[in-house]
CSV table of C-alpha atoms in Angstrom, one decimal:
chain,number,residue,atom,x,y,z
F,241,UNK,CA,5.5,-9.3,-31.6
F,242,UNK,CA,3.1,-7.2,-33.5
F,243,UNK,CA,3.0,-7.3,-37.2
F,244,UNK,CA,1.6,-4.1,-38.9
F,245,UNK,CA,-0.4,-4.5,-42.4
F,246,UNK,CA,-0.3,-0.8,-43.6
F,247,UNK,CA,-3.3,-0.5,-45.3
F,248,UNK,CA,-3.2,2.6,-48.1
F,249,UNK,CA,-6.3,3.6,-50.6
F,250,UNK,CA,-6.0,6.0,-52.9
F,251,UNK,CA,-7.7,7.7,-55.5
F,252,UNK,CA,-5.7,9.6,-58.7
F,253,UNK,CA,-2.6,10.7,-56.7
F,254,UNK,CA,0.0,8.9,-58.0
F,255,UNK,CA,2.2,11.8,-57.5
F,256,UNK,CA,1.6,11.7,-53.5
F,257,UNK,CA,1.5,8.1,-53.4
F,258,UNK,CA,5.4,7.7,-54.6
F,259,UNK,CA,6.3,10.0,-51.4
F,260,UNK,CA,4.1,8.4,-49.2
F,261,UNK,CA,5.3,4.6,-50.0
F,262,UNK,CA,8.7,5.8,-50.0
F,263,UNK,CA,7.9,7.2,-46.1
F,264,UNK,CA,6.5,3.7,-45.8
F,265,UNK,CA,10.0,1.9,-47.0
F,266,UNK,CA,12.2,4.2,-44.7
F,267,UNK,CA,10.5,2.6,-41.7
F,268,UNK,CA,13.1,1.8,-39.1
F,269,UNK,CA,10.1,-1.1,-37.8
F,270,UNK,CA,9.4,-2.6,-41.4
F,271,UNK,CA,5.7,-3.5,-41.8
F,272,UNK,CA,4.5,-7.2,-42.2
F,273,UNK,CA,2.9,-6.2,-45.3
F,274,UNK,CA,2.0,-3.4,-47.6
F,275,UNK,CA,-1.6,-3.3,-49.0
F,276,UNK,CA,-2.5,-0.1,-51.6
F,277,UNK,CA,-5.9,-0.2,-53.0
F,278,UNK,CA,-6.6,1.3,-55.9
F,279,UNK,CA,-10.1,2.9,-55.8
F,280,UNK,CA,-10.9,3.4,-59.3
F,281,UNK,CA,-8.0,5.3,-60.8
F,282,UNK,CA,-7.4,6.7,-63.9
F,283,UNK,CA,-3.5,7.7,-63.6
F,284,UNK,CA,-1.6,4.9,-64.2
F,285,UNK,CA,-1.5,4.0,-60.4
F,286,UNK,CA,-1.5,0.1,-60.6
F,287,UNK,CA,0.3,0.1,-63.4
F,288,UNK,CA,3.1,2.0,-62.2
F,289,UNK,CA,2.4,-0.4,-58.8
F,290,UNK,CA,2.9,-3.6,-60.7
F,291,UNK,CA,5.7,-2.2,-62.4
F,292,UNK,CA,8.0,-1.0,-59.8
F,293,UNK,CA,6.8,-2.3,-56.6
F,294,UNK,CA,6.2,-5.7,-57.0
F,295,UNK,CA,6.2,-6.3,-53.2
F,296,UNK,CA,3.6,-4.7,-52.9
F,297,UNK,CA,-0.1,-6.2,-53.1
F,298,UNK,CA,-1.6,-3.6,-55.5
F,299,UNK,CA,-5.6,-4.5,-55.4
F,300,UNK,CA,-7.7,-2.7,-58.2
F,301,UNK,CA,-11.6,-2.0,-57.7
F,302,UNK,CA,-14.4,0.2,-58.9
F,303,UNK,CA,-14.3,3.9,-57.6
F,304,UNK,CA,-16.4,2.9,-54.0
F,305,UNK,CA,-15.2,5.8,-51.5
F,306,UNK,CA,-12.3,6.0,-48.8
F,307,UNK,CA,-14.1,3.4,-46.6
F,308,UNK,CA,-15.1,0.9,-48.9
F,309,UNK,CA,-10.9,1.3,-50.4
F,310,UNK,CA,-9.8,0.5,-46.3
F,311,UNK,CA,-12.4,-1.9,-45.8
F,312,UNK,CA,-11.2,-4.2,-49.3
F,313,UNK,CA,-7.5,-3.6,-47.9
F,314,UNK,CA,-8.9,-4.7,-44.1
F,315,UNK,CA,-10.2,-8.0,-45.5
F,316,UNK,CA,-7.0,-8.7,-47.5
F,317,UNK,CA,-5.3,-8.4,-44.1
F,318,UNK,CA,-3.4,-11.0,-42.2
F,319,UNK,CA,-1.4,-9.0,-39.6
F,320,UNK,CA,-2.4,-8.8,-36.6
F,321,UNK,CA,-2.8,-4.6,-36.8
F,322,UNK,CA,-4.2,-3.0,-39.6
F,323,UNK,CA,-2.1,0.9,-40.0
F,324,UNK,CA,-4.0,3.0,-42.1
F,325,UNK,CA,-2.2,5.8,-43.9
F,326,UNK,CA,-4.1,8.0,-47.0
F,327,UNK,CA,-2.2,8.2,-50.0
F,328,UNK,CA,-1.5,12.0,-49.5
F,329,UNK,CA,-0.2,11.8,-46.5
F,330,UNK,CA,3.5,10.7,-44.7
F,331,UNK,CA,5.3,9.4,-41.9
F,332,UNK,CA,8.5,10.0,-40.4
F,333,UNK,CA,10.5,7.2,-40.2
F,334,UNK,CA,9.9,5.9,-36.4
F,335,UNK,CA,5.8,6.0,-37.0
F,336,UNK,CA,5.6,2.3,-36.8
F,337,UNK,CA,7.9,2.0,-34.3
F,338,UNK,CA,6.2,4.0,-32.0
F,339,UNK,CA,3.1,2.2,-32.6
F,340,UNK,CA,4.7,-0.8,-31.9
F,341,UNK,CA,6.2,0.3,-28.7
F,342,UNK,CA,2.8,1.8,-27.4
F,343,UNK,CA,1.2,-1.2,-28.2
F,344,UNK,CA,3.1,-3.2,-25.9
F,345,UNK,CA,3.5,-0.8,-23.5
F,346,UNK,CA,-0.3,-1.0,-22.7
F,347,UNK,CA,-1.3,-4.4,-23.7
F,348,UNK,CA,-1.9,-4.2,-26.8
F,349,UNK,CA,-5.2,-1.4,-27.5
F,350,UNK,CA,-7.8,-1.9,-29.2
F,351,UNK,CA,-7.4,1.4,-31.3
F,352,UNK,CA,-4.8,4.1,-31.6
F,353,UNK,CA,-4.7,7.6,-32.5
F,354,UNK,CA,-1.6,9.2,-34.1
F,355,UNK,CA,0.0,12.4,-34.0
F,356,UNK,CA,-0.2,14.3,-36.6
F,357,UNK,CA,0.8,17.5,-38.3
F,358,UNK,CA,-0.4,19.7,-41.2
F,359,UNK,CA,1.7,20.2,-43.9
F,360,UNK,CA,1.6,22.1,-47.2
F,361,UNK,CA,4.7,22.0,-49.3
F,362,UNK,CA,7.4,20.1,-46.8
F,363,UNK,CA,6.0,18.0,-44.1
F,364,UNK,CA,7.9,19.1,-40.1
F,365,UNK,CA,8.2,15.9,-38.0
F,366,UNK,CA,9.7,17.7,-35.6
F,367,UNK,CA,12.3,16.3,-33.3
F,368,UNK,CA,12.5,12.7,-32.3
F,369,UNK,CA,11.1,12.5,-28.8
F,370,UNK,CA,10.3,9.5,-26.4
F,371,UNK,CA,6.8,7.7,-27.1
F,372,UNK,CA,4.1,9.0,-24.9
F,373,UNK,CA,0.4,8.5,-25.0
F,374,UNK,CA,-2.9,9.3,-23.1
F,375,UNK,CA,-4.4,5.9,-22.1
F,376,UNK,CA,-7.8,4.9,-21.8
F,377,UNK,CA,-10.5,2.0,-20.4
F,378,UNK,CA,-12.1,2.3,-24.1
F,379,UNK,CA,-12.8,5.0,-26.4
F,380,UNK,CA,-15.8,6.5,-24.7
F,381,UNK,CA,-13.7,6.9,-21.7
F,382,UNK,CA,-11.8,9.6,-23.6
F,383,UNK,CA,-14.8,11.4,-24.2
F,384,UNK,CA,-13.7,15.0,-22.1
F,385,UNK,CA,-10.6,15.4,-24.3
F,386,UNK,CA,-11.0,16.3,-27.6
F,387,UNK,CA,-9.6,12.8,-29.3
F,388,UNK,CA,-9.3,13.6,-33.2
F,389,UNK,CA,-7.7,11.5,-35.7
F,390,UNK,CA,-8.8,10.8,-39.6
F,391,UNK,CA,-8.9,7.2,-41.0
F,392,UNK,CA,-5.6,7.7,-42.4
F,393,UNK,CA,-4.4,8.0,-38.7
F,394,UNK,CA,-5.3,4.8,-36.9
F,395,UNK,CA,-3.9,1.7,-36.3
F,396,UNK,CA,-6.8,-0.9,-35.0
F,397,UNK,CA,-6.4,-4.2,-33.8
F,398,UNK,CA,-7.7,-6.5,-37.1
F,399,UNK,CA,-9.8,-8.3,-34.4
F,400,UNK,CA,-11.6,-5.4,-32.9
F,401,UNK,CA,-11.7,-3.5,-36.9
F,402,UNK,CA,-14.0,-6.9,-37.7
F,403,UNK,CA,-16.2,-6.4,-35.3
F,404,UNK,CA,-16.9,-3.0,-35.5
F,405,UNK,CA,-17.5,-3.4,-39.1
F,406,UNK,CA,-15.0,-1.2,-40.6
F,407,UNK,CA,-15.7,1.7,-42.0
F,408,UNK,CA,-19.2,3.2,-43.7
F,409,UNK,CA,-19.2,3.2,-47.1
F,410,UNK,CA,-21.6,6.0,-47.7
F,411,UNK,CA,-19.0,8.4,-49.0
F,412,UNK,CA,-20.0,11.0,-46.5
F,413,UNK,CA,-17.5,12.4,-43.7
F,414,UNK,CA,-16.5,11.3,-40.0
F,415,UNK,CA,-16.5,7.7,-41.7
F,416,UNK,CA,-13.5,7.8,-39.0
F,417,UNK,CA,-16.0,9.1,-36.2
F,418,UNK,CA,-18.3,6.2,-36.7
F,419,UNK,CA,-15.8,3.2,-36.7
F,420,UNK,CA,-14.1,4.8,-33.4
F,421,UNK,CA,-17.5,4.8,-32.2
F,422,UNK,CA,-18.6,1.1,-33.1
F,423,UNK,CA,-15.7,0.9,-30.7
F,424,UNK,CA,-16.7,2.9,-28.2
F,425,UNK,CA,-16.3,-0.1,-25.6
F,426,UNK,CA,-13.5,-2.4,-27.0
F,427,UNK,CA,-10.8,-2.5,-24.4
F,428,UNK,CA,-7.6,0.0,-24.8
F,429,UNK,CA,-7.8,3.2,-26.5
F,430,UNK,CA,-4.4,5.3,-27.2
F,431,UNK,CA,-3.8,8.8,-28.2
F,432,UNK,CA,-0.5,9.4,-29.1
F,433,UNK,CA,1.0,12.4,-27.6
F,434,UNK,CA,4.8,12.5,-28.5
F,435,UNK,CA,6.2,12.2,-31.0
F,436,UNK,CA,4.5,13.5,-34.3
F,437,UNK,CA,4.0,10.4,-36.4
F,438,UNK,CA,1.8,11.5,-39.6
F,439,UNK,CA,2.3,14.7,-42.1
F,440,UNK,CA,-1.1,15.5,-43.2
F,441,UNK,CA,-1.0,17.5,-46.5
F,442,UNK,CA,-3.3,20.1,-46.9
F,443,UNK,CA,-4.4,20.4,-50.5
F,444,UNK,CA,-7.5,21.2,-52.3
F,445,UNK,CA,-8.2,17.6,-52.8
F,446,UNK,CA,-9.0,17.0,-49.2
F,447,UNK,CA,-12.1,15.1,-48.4
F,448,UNK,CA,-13.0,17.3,-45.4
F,449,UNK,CA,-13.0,20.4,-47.0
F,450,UNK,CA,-16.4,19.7,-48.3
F,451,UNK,CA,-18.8,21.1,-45.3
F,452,UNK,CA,-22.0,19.2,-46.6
F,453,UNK,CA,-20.7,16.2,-46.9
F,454,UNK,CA,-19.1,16.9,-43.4
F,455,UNK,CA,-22.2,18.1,-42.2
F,456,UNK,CA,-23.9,14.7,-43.2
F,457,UNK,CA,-21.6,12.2,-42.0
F,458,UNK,CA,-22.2,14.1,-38.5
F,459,UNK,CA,-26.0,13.3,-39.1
F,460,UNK,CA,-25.1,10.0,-39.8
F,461,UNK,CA,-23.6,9.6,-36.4
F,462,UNK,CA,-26.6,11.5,-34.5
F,463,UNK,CA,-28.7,8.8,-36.4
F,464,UNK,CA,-27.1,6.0,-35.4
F,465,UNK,CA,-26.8,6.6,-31.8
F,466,UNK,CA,-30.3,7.2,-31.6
F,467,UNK,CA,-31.0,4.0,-33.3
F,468,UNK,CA,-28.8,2.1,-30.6
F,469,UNK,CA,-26.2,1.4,-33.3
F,470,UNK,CA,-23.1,1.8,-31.2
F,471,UNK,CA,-22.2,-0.4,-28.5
F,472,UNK,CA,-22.0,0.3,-24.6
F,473,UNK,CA,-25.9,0.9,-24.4
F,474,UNK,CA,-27.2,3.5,-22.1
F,475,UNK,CA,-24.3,3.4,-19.9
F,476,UNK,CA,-21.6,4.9,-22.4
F,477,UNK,CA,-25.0,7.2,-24.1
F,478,UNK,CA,-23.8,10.9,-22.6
F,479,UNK,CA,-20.1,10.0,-23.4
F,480,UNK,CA,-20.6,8.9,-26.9
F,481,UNK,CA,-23.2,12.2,-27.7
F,482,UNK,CA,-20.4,14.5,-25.8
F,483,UNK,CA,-17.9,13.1,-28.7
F,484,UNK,CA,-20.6,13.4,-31.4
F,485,UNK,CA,-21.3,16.8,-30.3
F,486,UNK,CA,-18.0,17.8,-30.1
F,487,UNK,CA,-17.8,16.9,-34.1
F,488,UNK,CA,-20.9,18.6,-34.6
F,489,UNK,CA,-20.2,22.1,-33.3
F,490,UNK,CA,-17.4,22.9,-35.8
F,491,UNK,CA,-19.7,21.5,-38.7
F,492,UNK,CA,-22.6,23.4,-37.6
F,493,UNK,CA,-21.0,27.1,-37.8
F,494,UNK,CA,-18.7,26.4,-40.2
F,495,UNK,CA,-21.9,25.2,-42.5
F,496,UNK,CA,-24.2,28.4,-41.3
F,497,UNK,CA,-21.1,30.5,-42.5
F,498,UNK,CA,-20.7,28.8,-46.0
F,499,UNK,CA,-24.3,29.2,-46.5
F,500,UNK,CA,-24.9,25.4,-46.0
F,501,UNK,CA,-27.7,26.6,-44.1
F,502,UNK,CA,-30.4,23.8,-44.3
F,503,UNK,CA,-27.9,20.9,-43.3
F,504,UNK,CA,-26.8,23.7,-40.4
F,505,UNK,CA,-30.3,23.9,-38.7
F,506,UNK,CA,-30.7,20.1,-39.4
F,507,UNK,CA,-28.2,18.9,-37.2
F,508,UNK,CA,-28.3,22.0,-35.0
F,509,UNK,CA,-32.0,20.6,-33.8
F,510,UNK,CA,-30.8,17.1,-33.5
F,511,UNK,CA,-28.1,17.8,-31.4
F,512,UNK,CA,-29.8,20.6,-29.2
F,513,UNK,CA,-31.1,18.5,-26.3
F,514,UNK,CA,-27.4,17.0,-26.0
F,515,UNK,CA,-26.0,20.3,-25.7
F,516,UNK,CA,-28.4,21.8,-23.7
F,517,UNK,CA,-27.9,18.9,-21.0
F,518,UNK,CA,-23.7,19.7,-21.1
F,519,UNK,CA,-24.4,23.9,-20.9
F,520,UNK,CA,-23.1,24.5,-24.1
F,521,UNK,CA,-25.7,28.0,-23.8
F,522,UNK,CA,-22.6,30.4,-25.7
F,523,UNK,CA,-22.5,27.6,-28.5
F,524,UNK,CA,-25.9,27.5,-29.2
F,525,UNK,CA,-26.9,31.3,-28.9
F,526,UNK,CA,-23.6,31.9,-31.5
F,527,UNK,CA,-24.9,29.2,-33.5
F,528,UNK,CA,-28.4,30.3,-33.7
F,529,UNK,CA,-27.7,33.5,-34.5
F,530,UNK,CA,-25.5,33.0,-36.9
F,531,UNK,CA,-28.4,30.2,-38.7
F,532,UNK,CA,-31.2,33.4,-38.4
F,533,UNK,CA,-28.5,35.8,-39.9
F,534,UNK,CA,-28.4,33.9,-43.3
F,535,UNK,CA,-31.3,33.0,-42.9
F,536,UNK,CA,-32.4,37.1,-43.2
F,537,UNK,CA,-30.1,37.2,-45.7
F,538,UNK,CA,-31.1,34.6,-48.1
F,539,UNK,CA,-34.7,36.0,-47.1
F,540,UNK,CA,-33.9,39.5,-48.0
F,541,UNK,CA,-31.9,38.0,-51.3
F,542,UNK,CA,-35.2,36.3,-52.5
């Protein structure tokens, strides 16, 4: 049996939180328990909690960040999964159940990734198909596919979530990167490949469409591997700095083109021994080009 406590935090969006616990409640594998933590809002949101969901557990605390709000809900926990799903964002009604039938099917993982789809105004599930996954040895192991999913999209084992330590509470970006890391070497990793089980919204509001912050949480992660934070030691190294490199690509051009050129070069030099040793040469001569372009520029503006 695997019981799910569906962990949500949120932040002023009362509005998307009614449609995403109703997505909860039309579950056709209802959850063990329902945790929303309220990260310092101003709208009403526990109010309206303790007034019209009372089965809920509605926990209030100071405005701390995304992973400090899924870290308080983590430690309130007492199912044996913890599914994390943002306050923005839905499921169709078979998500949990086909997390529950993956989990089984491969002895129960240490983490999961879901399937997901962006939405704007009204979220596409798509079809109903039969559960399928990728599996792996550990998360490392997946390292030559490009394995994404946001904290709102995982579903860790409570066991293995303690001891990687949940999630930073920094309020940078790729706090989700860093706690798939810390388990870089806990036994089971799925990736969910049928069906669609999370309707991201795409708003203005999103977290990730701030590049220095995004930028910076990638830092974070080059730091922390070369302090030995992750786990695995030198035998999972060149998997865990393909994945980190694969986040940092993306960030780096995407920050030289929003002018977020300082941060750019910064992780651009921490990262170019890693890519250099995988032949990334078109990456980095599009990249540097692109960092001594603004740089002209911003030369030429002075």
């Amino acid at each position: 049996m695997v019981q799910f406590s569906v962990i949500v935090p949120t932040y002023n969006r009362l509005s998307y939180l009614k449609h995403c616990l109703e997505s909860i409640a039309a579950q056709t594998c209802a959850p063990f328990e329902i945790i929303v933590v309220d990260d310092g809002s101003t709208d009403g949101t526990v109010e309206w909690l303790q007034n019209t969901h009372p089965e809920i557990r509605a926990i209030r605390q100071q405005n701390a960040g995304p992973g400090a709000a899924r870290n308080r809900g983590a430690a309130e926990a007492s199912g044996d999964y913890l599914a994390f799903l943002d306050s923005d964002d839905l499921w169709p009604p078979w998500a949990l159940s086909t997390y529950r039938d993956l989990l089984k099917r491969y002895d129960r993982p240490s983490l999961l990734f879901a399937r997901y789809r962006d939405f704007a105004e009204l979220p596409d599930f798509g079809l109903l198909e039969a559960a399928t996954a990728e599996v792996y040895a550990n998360f490392a192991a997946s390292h030559k596919v490009a394995a994404f999913a946001g904290g709102g999209m995982m579903v860790a084992r409570r066991d293995a979530f303690v001891y990687a330590e949940g999630f930073p509470e920094d309020r940078l970006n790729g706090e989700d990167h860093d706690l798939a890391l810390q388990l870089s070497d806990a036994p089971g990793f799925v990736r969910v490949v049928s069906p669609v089980t999370v309707a991201h919204r795409v708003h203005s509001g999103n977290e990730m469409g701030d590049v220095e912050k995004t930028v910076l949480g990638v830092i974070r992660l080059v730091e922390r591997e070369e302090a030995g934070a992750y786990p695995g030691g030198r035998s999972l190294a060149s998997a865990r700095r393909e994945i980190i490199s694969r986040h940092a690509r993306p960030a780096i051009l995407e920050a030289a083109k929003t002018g977020h050129s300082t941060a750019a070069g910064d992780l651009y030099q921490r990262t170019l021994s890693w890519h250099l040793a995988k032949g990334r040469y078109k990456f980095l001569a599009a990249a540097g080009f692109s960092l001594a372009i603004r740089k002209l520029r911003m030369s030429d503006s002075g």
